[in-house]
């Protein structure tokens, strides 16, 4: 029986010839990634139960992205301790402030994520890594176990395949497509599944679009997501790869639990209504909804392509006087490229506030929302209280839709700005 | 530990969010871990009096997609500290793993449970065999228990305590 990519990767990293859905494995991960905030806390937790050293510090990567820039004294103390602790524990791989980016994008950009790799990550939005054909496994609270033992239990997931056909209309982006797909597939069918994106429309997509496609689907409970590597993957990693790698593809007769086919040609701009990312509706249902703030950024956006698309709307226009619009390029490299292209200048002329790469606004660590506020954002989640007051509403949409709303002062069809 | 819980049924509906419905999100931002604090906020967004009404051995019964959202463990740690057991029609991957992390005995996929119990019924639940008995009505349901290797982690008190046991053995 043929095997899917996730089966082949998990089998290889577990020293087996094949594995089957439902099996429990303790695989050897190629890389384990964590952001800077919980490192000290997790080490304290481990010391308290008698751990004296890390299992494989050489395979750990720490990325500064959550508490940057430092905005409390507590954060400053923590950052200082984290750096000291990394030295003490022998963690040498560090994406430091200034050369950083949001981990789920910068790790791909800097060549840490490669086809066929098995990567465990503290943060759930790591599904982005599937865009390069790597298998990423979020572990969250079990990360200390990974630090201490080098592994954690993984149940081999079933794989569902989602084939995308057709071509996106003007003003529609990958974010609209994935919102549509989430609505159609639903949380129960995606739960604990590896999602394999395929089909002619995925072939056409850039690595950055594939990244958003893979990353956002975690919001309906997918275990992980992947796009089989192709010539675009290889071209992207050619100058970046930090390690040797082996391309792993699905066997021709691989067994998918279920196959979906969607034509993306007729998809309209979509929006996720509060209070969950899969509470998806056509944008037309909320047109005219007044907003107080807009936010373009996070691991689910903030790429050069997303910024370009938003700048197209913002060019020669200004943000509505009642709206505060925050723009956050996802990595320092993207920030620089956007500056070189004049995109940053467009945003500033439009009256946007542009800051360097950080995850902070996405989970309400900065730029909080007051009681009764409404925001439209490209970020990952819109739970009640995620960005501030429990009584505030977050709508999630594509970068173009967010930019159009920022200009108009209310949610609007972005296509009127693109024709 | 005993896998058999006997106590009152506290029945909730479908689609409850882990953040702010089951546990205030601020405890995630503040990285709060103290069981005595978390236990006092379980189900805070739905019924702030809930922790005062429950006793160890009681069973929290919920519907589909229980604890959806960003998989934060604080809610489950709070339930564990209250001595509760948990049954859901279905809970997503992240919530399932967090039961294990918190050491909370749970039946994560139990279709039909909401129809079988009323709020306030007396339940007996064997988390090792999956047998659920409604002592008030006499109804019984055989559900799928968690696999034994995960129950071993739960029996140890959660993932960190399990790690401690492993280290002491080595």
XYZ file of C-alpha atoms in Angstrom:
589
model
C 0.000 0.000 0.000
C 1.359 3.418 -0.956
C 2.250 5.934 1.709
C 1.598 9.670 2.015
C 4.368 12.197 2.703
C 3.621 12.332 6.429
C 3.692 8.543 6.694
C 7.005 8.358 4.834
C 8.628 11.115 6.887
C 7.395 9.731 10.220
C 8.475 6.203 9.247
C 11.951 7.362 8.324
C 12.408 9.385 11.509
C 11.194 6.433 13.570
C 13.434 3.860 11.904
C 10.540 1.940 10.345
C 9.850 0.966 6.757
C 6.235 2.080 6.921
C 3.721 3.435 9.422
C -0.068 3.573 9.467
C -2.648 6.102 10.644
C -3.409 5.709 14.341
C 0.026 4.310 15.226
C 1.831 6.052 18.061
C 5.433 6.972 17.431
C 8.269 8.721 19.244
C 10.160 10.049 16.204
C 13.516 11.786 16.066
C 12.839 15.366 15.002
C 15.297 17.149 12.719
C 14.653 20.496 14.357
C 12.672 21.884 17.273
C 11.639 25.524 17.240
C 10.503 27.743 20.072
C 10.044 31.468 20.470
C 11.950 33.453 23.057
C 9.269 33.866 25.714
C 8.800 30.401 27.316
C 12.428 29.180 27.231
C 13.319 30.216 30.790
C 9.955 29.159 32.200
C 10.206 25.705 30.587
C 13.746 25.213 31.835
C 12.623 26.082 35.390
C 9.825 23.536 35.003
C 12.332 20.910 33.866
C 14.876 21.662 36.595
C 12.107 21.227 39.172
C 11.555 17.639 38.038
C 15.254 16.798 37.999
C 16.337 17.470 34.410
C 19.966 18.579 34.273
C 20.592 18.986 30.547
C 18.827 19.239 27.199
C 18.565 16.092 25.103
C 19.677 17.723 21.834
C 20.473 21.425 22.202
C 22.153 21.372 18.780
C 18.767 20.723 17.119
C 16.940 23.517 18.924
C 16.246 26.876 17.318
C 15.080 29.902 19.296
C 13.403 32.730 17.388
C 12.791 36.224 18.735
C 9.340 37.233 17.573
C 6.804 37.410 20.423
C 8.308 39.924 22.824
C 9.848 42.282 20.333
C 10.230 45.174 20.734
C 10.459 44.725 24.487
C 7.616 46.649 26.078
C 7.781 45.846 29.796
C 10.556 45.598 32.361
C 9.524 41.986 32.932
C 10.106 41.270 29.258
C 13.528 42.921 29.412
C 14.549 40.736 32.360
C 13.206 37.650 30.633
C 15.064 38.399 27.389
C 18.302 38.857 29.289
C 17.835 35.584 31.176
C 16.936 33.740 27.984
C 20.201 34.758 26.334
C 22.227 33.682 29.365
C 20.357 30.404 29.598
C 20.896 29.598 25.918
C 24.638 29.907 26.480
C 24.460 27.722 29.581
C 22.405 25.022 27.824
C 24.394 25.051 24.595
C 21.630 26.349 22.315
C 23.547 27.982 19.505
C 20.834 28.480 16.901
C 19.148 31.780 17.533
C 17.351 34.124 15.159
C 18.142 37.294 17.005
C 16.347 40.641 17.137
C 17.340 42.723 14.151
C 17.795 39.723 11.847
C 14.475 38.260 12.858
C 10.986 37.704 11.630
C 7.865 35.813 12.597
C 9.125 32.272 13.137
C 6.653 30.614 10.750
C 8.036 32.691 7.898
C 11.617 33.542 8.830
C 12.577 29.891 9.388
C 11.593 29.172 5.777
C 13.289 32.315 4.487
C 16.543 31.551 6.331
C 16.717 27.952 5.102
C 15.979 26.109 8.356
C 12.893 24.456 6.874
C 13.456 22.046 4.003
C 11.596 19.261 2.197
C 11.330 15.961 4.029
C 12.225 17.422 7.421
C 10.299 16.579 10.574
C 10.068 19.670 12.753
C 8.408 20.157 16.112
C 7.350 23.632 17.122
C 6.008 25.180 20.320
C 3.595 27.443 18.438
C 0.619 26.030 16.507
C 0.938 28.299 13.496
C 3.974 26.347 12.290
C 1.840 24.634 9.640
C 3.265 27.297 7.291
C 6.332 25.049 7.048
C 4.391 22.586 4.925
C 4.722 25.053 2.035
C 8.242 23.670 1.509
C 7.278 20.029 1.934
C 8.380 19.752 5.569
C 6.222 18.015 8.180
C 5.665 20.307 11.164
C 4.190 19.118 14.445
C 2.981 21.689 16.985
C 3.406 20.526 20.595
C 2.745 23.590 22.807
C 2.763 22.503 26.488
C 4.671 19.311 25.738
C 7.646 21.271 24.454
C 9.496 20.787 27.788
C 9.300 17.041 27.194
C 10.903 17.598 23.787
C 13.641 19.668 25.450
C 14.329 16.937 27.997
C 13.942 13.805 25.886
C 14.305 14.984 22.276
C 10.954 13.498 21.316
C 7.219 13.386 22.048
C 4.333 11.086 21.143
C 2.891 11.588 17.693
C -0.146 9.720 16.406
C 0.226 9.062 12.687
C -2.548 11.178 11.144
C -4.831 10.298 8.279
C -4.181 12.518 5.268
C -6.964 14.366 3.488
C -6.245 15.795 0.063
C -7.610 19.127 -1.089
C -7.306 19.741 -4.828
C -7.730 23.322 -5.966
C -8.668 24.066 -9.568
C -9.203 27.226 -11.604
C -7.909 30.752 -11.217
C -8.602 33.404 -8.582
C -10.569 36.460 -9.682
C -9.134 39.968 -9.436
C -9.306 41.142 -5.824
C -9.452 37.590 -4.459
C -6.407 36.182 -2.706
C -5.243 32.955 -1.133
C -6.712 34.074 2.181
C -10.191 34.141 0.655
C -9.549 30.710 -0.837
C -8.500 29.133 2.451
C -11.406 30.727 4.323
C -13.733 29.224 1.726
C -12.043 25.814 2.032
C -12.306 25.883 5.842
C -15.996 26.602 5.626
C -16.553 23.741 3.181
C -14.382 21.133 4.948
C -15.295 22.003 8.554
C -13.549 21.335 11.845
C -14.667 17.757 12.372
C -13.361 16.494 9.016
C -10.021 18.285 9.469
C -9.428 17.340 13.098
C -6.045 15.639 13.593
C -5.644 15.238 9.805
C -2.638 16.026 7.664
C -3.975 18.256 4.899
C -2.296 17.766 1.528
C -2.937 20.686 -0.830
C -2.661 19.822 -4.480
C -4.128 20.486 -7.912
C -3.406 22.947 -10.727
C -4.240 26.088 -8.731
C -1.771 25.126 -5.985
C 0.894 24.487 -8.654
C 0.316 28.072 -9.821
C 0.689 29.513 -6.322
C 3.916 31.057 -5.051
C 5.681 29.651 -1.980
C 4.251 32.553 0.043
C 0.702 31.799 -1.034
C 1.223 28.124 -0.229
C 2.496 29.170 3.192
C -0.730 31.029 3.975
C -2.779 28.148 2.574
C -1.028 25.648 4.886
C -0.844 27.903 7.938
C -4.409 29.110 8.201
C -5.971 25.642 8.089
C -4.671 24.915 11.600
C -7.661 26.947 12.759
C -9.973 24.039 11.966
C -7.778 21.648 13.920
C -5.579 20.140 11.212
C -2.602 18.300 12.657
C -0.393 19.625 9.905
C -0.502 20.656 6.257
C 1.730 20.184 3.272
C 2.282 20.902 -0.403
C 4.306 18.280 -2.247
C 7.614 19.876 -3.282
C 7.962 20.880 -6.944
C 10.312 23.005 -9.031
C 9.119 26.197 -7.259
C 10.038 24.668 -3.896
C 13.496 23.734 -5.126
C 14.072 27.165 -6.665
C 13.076 28.837 -3.379
C 15.415 26.800 -1.195
C 18.325 26.674 -3.641
C 20.293 29.579 -2.160
C 18.827 29.248 1.335
C 19.151 25.624 2.482
C 21.102 25.345 5.725
C 21.179 21.538 5.755
C 21.229 18.648 3.297
C 17.704 17.452 2.570
C 15.754 14.764 0.783
C 12.593 15.531 -1.185
C 9.752 13.277 -0.034
C 6.655 12.906 -2.218
C 3.406 10.997 -1.914
C 3.524 7.506 -3.382
C 1.486 7.232 -6.583
C -0.926 4.880 -4.809
C -0.880 6.733 -1.469
C -4.138 6.403 0.430
C -5.997 9.589 1.294
C -8.815 9.358 3.787
C -10.853 11.728 1.672
C -10.294 13.844 -1.433
C -11.909 17.248 -1.931
C -12.016 19.169 -5.191
C -12.748 22.891 -5.212
C -12.946 25.294 -8.135
C -11.535 28.591 -6.893
C -12.644 30.576 -9.974
C -15.947 31.618 -8.455
C -14.758 32.379 -4.929
C -15.691 35.881 -3.794
C -13.851 37.852 -1.086
C -14.536 36.157 2.265
C -14.399 37.195 5.903
C -14.206 35.340 9.216
C -16.694 36.830 11.641
C -16.097 36.947 15.371
C -15.489 34.894 17.425
C -13.718 32.161 15.470
C -11.533 31.963 12.347
C -13.809 29.396 10.719
C -16.965 31.434 11.229
C -16.655 32.299 7.557
C -19.104 34.286 5.457
C -18.989 36.054 2.100
C -17.712 39.605 2.584
C -20.973 40.938 1.124
C -22.730 39.995 4.380
C -20.823 42.588 6.409
C -20.319 45.419 3.932
C -20.792 48.770 5.618
C -19.658 47.548 9.055
C -17.755 50.458 10.625
C -14.230 49.754 11.886
C -11.992 51.502 14.406
C -8.735 49.857 13.430
C -7.078 47.696 10.802
C -4.036 45.437 11.007
C -2.037 43.916 8.178
C 0.537 41.395 9.372
C 1.089 38.101 11.290
C 2.303 34.698 10.100
C -0.886 34.431 8.017
C 0.020 37.524 5.979
C 2.785 40.154 6.020
C 4.645 38.644 3.053
C 5.965 40.877 0.283
C 3.079 39.777 -1.959
C 0.497 40.616 0.714
C 2.067 44.024 1.322
C 2.191 44.718 -2.421
C -1.491 43.878 -2.754
C -2.433 46.141 0.157
C -0.241 48.959 -1.192
C -2.040 48.760 -4.512
C -5.211 49.762 -2.655
C -3.465 52.392 -0.530
C -1.595 54.076 -3.389
C -2.668 57.739 -3.722
C -5.312 57.206 -1.049
C -5.375 57.866 2.664
C -6.571 55.838 5.620
C -9.969 56.988 6.904
C -9.501 59.587 9.684
C -11.415 57.428 12.218
C -9.219 54.390 11.597
C -5.802 53.430 12.984
C -4.066 51.147 10.488
C -1.067 49.084 11.582
C 1.186 47.396 9.023
C 3.740 44.784 10.103
C 6.021 43.151 7.520
C 6.654 39.591 8.670
C 10.430 39.476 8.408
C 13.307 41.927 8.251
C 14.048 40.747 4.696
C 10.450 41.450 3.662
C 10.634 44.837 5.401
C 13.772 45.751 3.458
C 12.366 44.560 0.132
C 9.137 46.452 0.747
C 11.160 49.575 1.523
C 13.249 49.140 -1.635
C 10.107 48.781 -3.752
C 8.549 51.926 -2.298
C 5.711 49.977 -0.655
C 6.577 51.229 2.813
C 6.550 54.771 1.491
C 3.051 54.177 0.078
C 1.813 52.995 3.484
C 3.346 55.945 5.298
C 1.924 58.441 2.809
C -1.469 56.805 3.327
C -1.178 57.378 7.077
C -0.471 53.815 8.186
C 1.687 53.049 11.197
C 4.447 50.691 10.043
C 6.543 48.726 12.543
C 9.188 46.013 12.219
C 8.428 42.287 12.363
C 6.683 41.039 15.505
C 3.894 38.664 16.553
C 2.822 40.997 19.362
C -0.326 42.646 17.893
C -1.761 39.282 16.813
C -2.247 38.116 20.409
C -2.941 41.493 21.968
C 0.459 42.161 23.499
C 0.550 45.590 21.847
C -2.011 47.802 20.096
C -4.896 46.481 22.204
C -8.561 47.038 21.427
C -10.820 49.019 23.760
C -14.346 48.069 24.823
C -16.730 48.154 21.883
C -13.966 48.428 19.238
C -14.160 46.755 15.854
C -11.054 45.729 13.946
C -10.405 44.078 10.611
C -7.155 42.127 10.400
C -5.160 39.638 8.346
C -4.004 37.897 11.519
C -4.648 34.340 12.631
C -7.443 34.357 15.192
C -10.436 36.409 16.253
C -11.458 34.889 19.597
C -13.176 37.225 22.025
C -10.522 39.144 23.948
C -7.684 38.022 21.694
C -6.524 41.597 21.054
C -7.796 43.361 24.151
C -11.287 43.891 25.519
C -13.599 40.897 25.733
C -16.216 43.182 24.229
C -14.489 43.884 20.954
C -14.980 42.344 17.513
C -12.268 41.111 15.162
C -12.997 40.339 11.511
C -10.370 38.387 9.563
C -9.832 38.934 5.846
C -7.240 39.247 3.088
C -4.700 42.074 2.978
C -6.535 43.767 0.101
C -9.833 43.637 1.957
C -8.247 45.013 5.126
C -6.549 47.826 3.197
C -9.805 48.737 1.454
C -11.665 48.830 4.780
C -8.953 51.024 6.305
C -9.386 53.554 3.501
C -13.163 53.459 3.514
C -13.618 53.401 7.313
C -15.930 50.432 7.008
C -15.834 46.943 5.538
C -16.109 47.188 1.783
C -15.578 45.203 -1.386
C -11.881 45.717 -2.245
C -12.544 45.273 -5.945
C -13.905 48.810 -6.196
C -10.321 50.004 -5.490
C -8.674 47.739 -8.024
C -10.701 48.329 -11.175
C -5.300 6.916 41.170
C -8.787 5.536 40.743
C -10.215 5.663 37.223
C -13.777 5.513 38.515
C -15.404 8.886 39.169
C -18.820 9.220 40.762
C -20.496 12.580 41.075
C -22.861 15.151 39.696
C -23.197 15.879 36.013
C -22.587 19.476 34.955
C -23.912 19.705 31.426
C -22.812 22.266 28.818
C -23.557 22.722 25.113
C -21.567 22.717 21.885
C -18.676 24.789 20.520
C -17.325 26.275 23.749
C -14.140 28.283 23.296
C -11.150 27.526 25.515
C -10.165 31.203 25.654
C -12.400 33.425 27.741
C -15.370 31.031 27.836
C -13.615 28.172 29.631
C -10.669 30.191 31.022
C -9.779 33.909 30.811
C -7.125 34.458 28.151
C -5.250 36.801 30.479
C -3.934 33.763 32.384
C -2.221 32.683 29.190
C -0.628 36.095 28.691
C 0.369 36.192 32.358
C 1.641 32.596 32.110
C -0.338 31.644 35.213
C 0.248 28.047 36.303
C -0.943 27.901 39.936
C -3.759 25.310 40.220
C -5.372 27.160 43.140
C -5.772 30.247 40.955
C -6.824 28.522 37.716
C -9.386 26.329 39.492
C -11.348 29.402 40.575
C -11.894 30.529 36.960
C -13.046 27.331 35.223
C -15.997 28.140 32.887
C -15.662 31.768 33.939
C -17.080 33.202 30.707
C -20.225 31.075 30.967
C -20.903 30.616 34.659
C -18.531 32.398 37.075
C -20.106 30.492 40.014
C -19.210 27.110 38.483
C -16.112 26.379 40.635
C -18.187 26.980 43.787
C -20.845 24.476 42.700
C -18.599 21.513 41.961
C -17.064 18.804 44.083
C -14.183 16.430 43.330
C -15.530 13.457 41.381
C -18.093 15.538 39.503
C -18.239 15.182 35.743
C -18.206 18.036 33.254
C -20.165 16.907 30.195
C -19.896 18.982 27.033
C -20.979 18.853 23.416
C -19.143 18.936 20.130
C -15.891 20.828 19.572
C -15.326 21.383 23.271
C -12.505 23.840 24.058
C -12.031 24.936 20.468
C -9.488 27.621 19.705
C -5.803 28.148 20.343
C -4.916 25.089 22.434
C -4.200 26.605 25.851
C -3.939 24.223 28.811
C -4.923 26.525 31.680
C -8.607 25.555 31.513
C -7.797 21.850 31.801
C -5.339 22.471 34.635
C -8.150 24.282 36.441
C -10.531 21.340 35.930
C -7.901 18.932 37.191
C -7.405 21.061 40.307
C -11.162 20.920 40.954
C -10.996 17.118 40.779
C -13.349 16.920 37.807
C -13.615 14.328 35.063
C -14.493 15.367 31.510
C -16.653 13.850 28.789
C -17.282 15.548 25.459
C -19.232 14.572 22.377
C -16.022 15.541 20.620
C -13.012 17.699 21.405
C -10.405 18.825 18.885
C -6.816 17.660 18.708
C -5.318 20.477 20.778
C -7.858 20.110 23.580
C -7.334 16.334 23.648
C -3.580 16.786 24.048
C -4.089 19.356 26.778
C -6.148 16.901 28.849
C -3.067 14.681 28.778
C -0.781 17.624 29.579
C -2.945 18.593 32.563
C -3.460 15.002 33.763
C -7.232 15.285 33.454
C -9.196 12.025 33.053
C -11.297 12.458 29.934
C -13.404 10.710 27.323
C -12.638 12.917 24.337
C -15.066 11.436 21.808
C -18.416 10.317 23.119
C -21.212 10.817 20.601
C -24.637 10.678 22.219
C -23.567 11.667 25.727
C -25.613 14.900 25.781
C -28.810 12.958 25.084
C -28.070 10.511 27.867
C -27.569 12.919 30.753
C -29.307 15.867 32.397
C -27.669 18.565 34.408
C -27.560 17.389 38.018
C -27.798 13.629 37.291
C -25.583 11.311 39.300
C -22.991 9.724 37.000
C -20.434 6.989 37.380
C -17.652 7.038 34.828
C -14.872 4.515 34.424
C -12.187 6.358 32.449
C -10.188 3.135 32.084
C -12.923 1.062 30.424
C -15.012 3.906 28.986
C -18.200 2.710 30.713
C -20.522 5.575 31.611
C -23.495 4.934 33.909
C -26.227 7.433 34.593
C -27.146 6.384 38.151
C -30.198 8.665 38.122
C -31.800 7.127 35.013
C -30.036 3.774 34.815
C -28.808 4.451 31.272
C -25.411 3.068 30.302
C -23.027 3.920 27.469
C -19.803 2.221 26.459
C -17.385 4.778 25.064
C -13.834 4.601 23.745
C -11.368 5.309 26.589
C -8.083 7.058 25.922
C -5.311 4.636 24.907
C -3.400 3.113 27.808
C -0.119 4.925 27.112
C -1.901 8.274 27.447
C -3.723 7.161 30.575
C -0.315 6.355 32.000
C 0.641 10.031 31.570
C -2.672 11.132 33.105
C -2.201 8.724 36.023
C 1.184 10.316 36.698
C -0.570 13.691 36.991
C 0.168 15.123 33.549
C 3.082 15.449 31.143
C 5.520 17.162 33.524
C 4.905 14.726 36.382
C 5.202 11.853 33.923
C 8.561 13.209 32.815
C 9.658 13.355 36.441
C 8.731 9.690 36.871
C 10.692 8.756 33.753
C 13.739 10.665 34.951
C 13.625 9.075 38.378
C 13.391 5.633 36.761
C 16.394 6.266 34.498
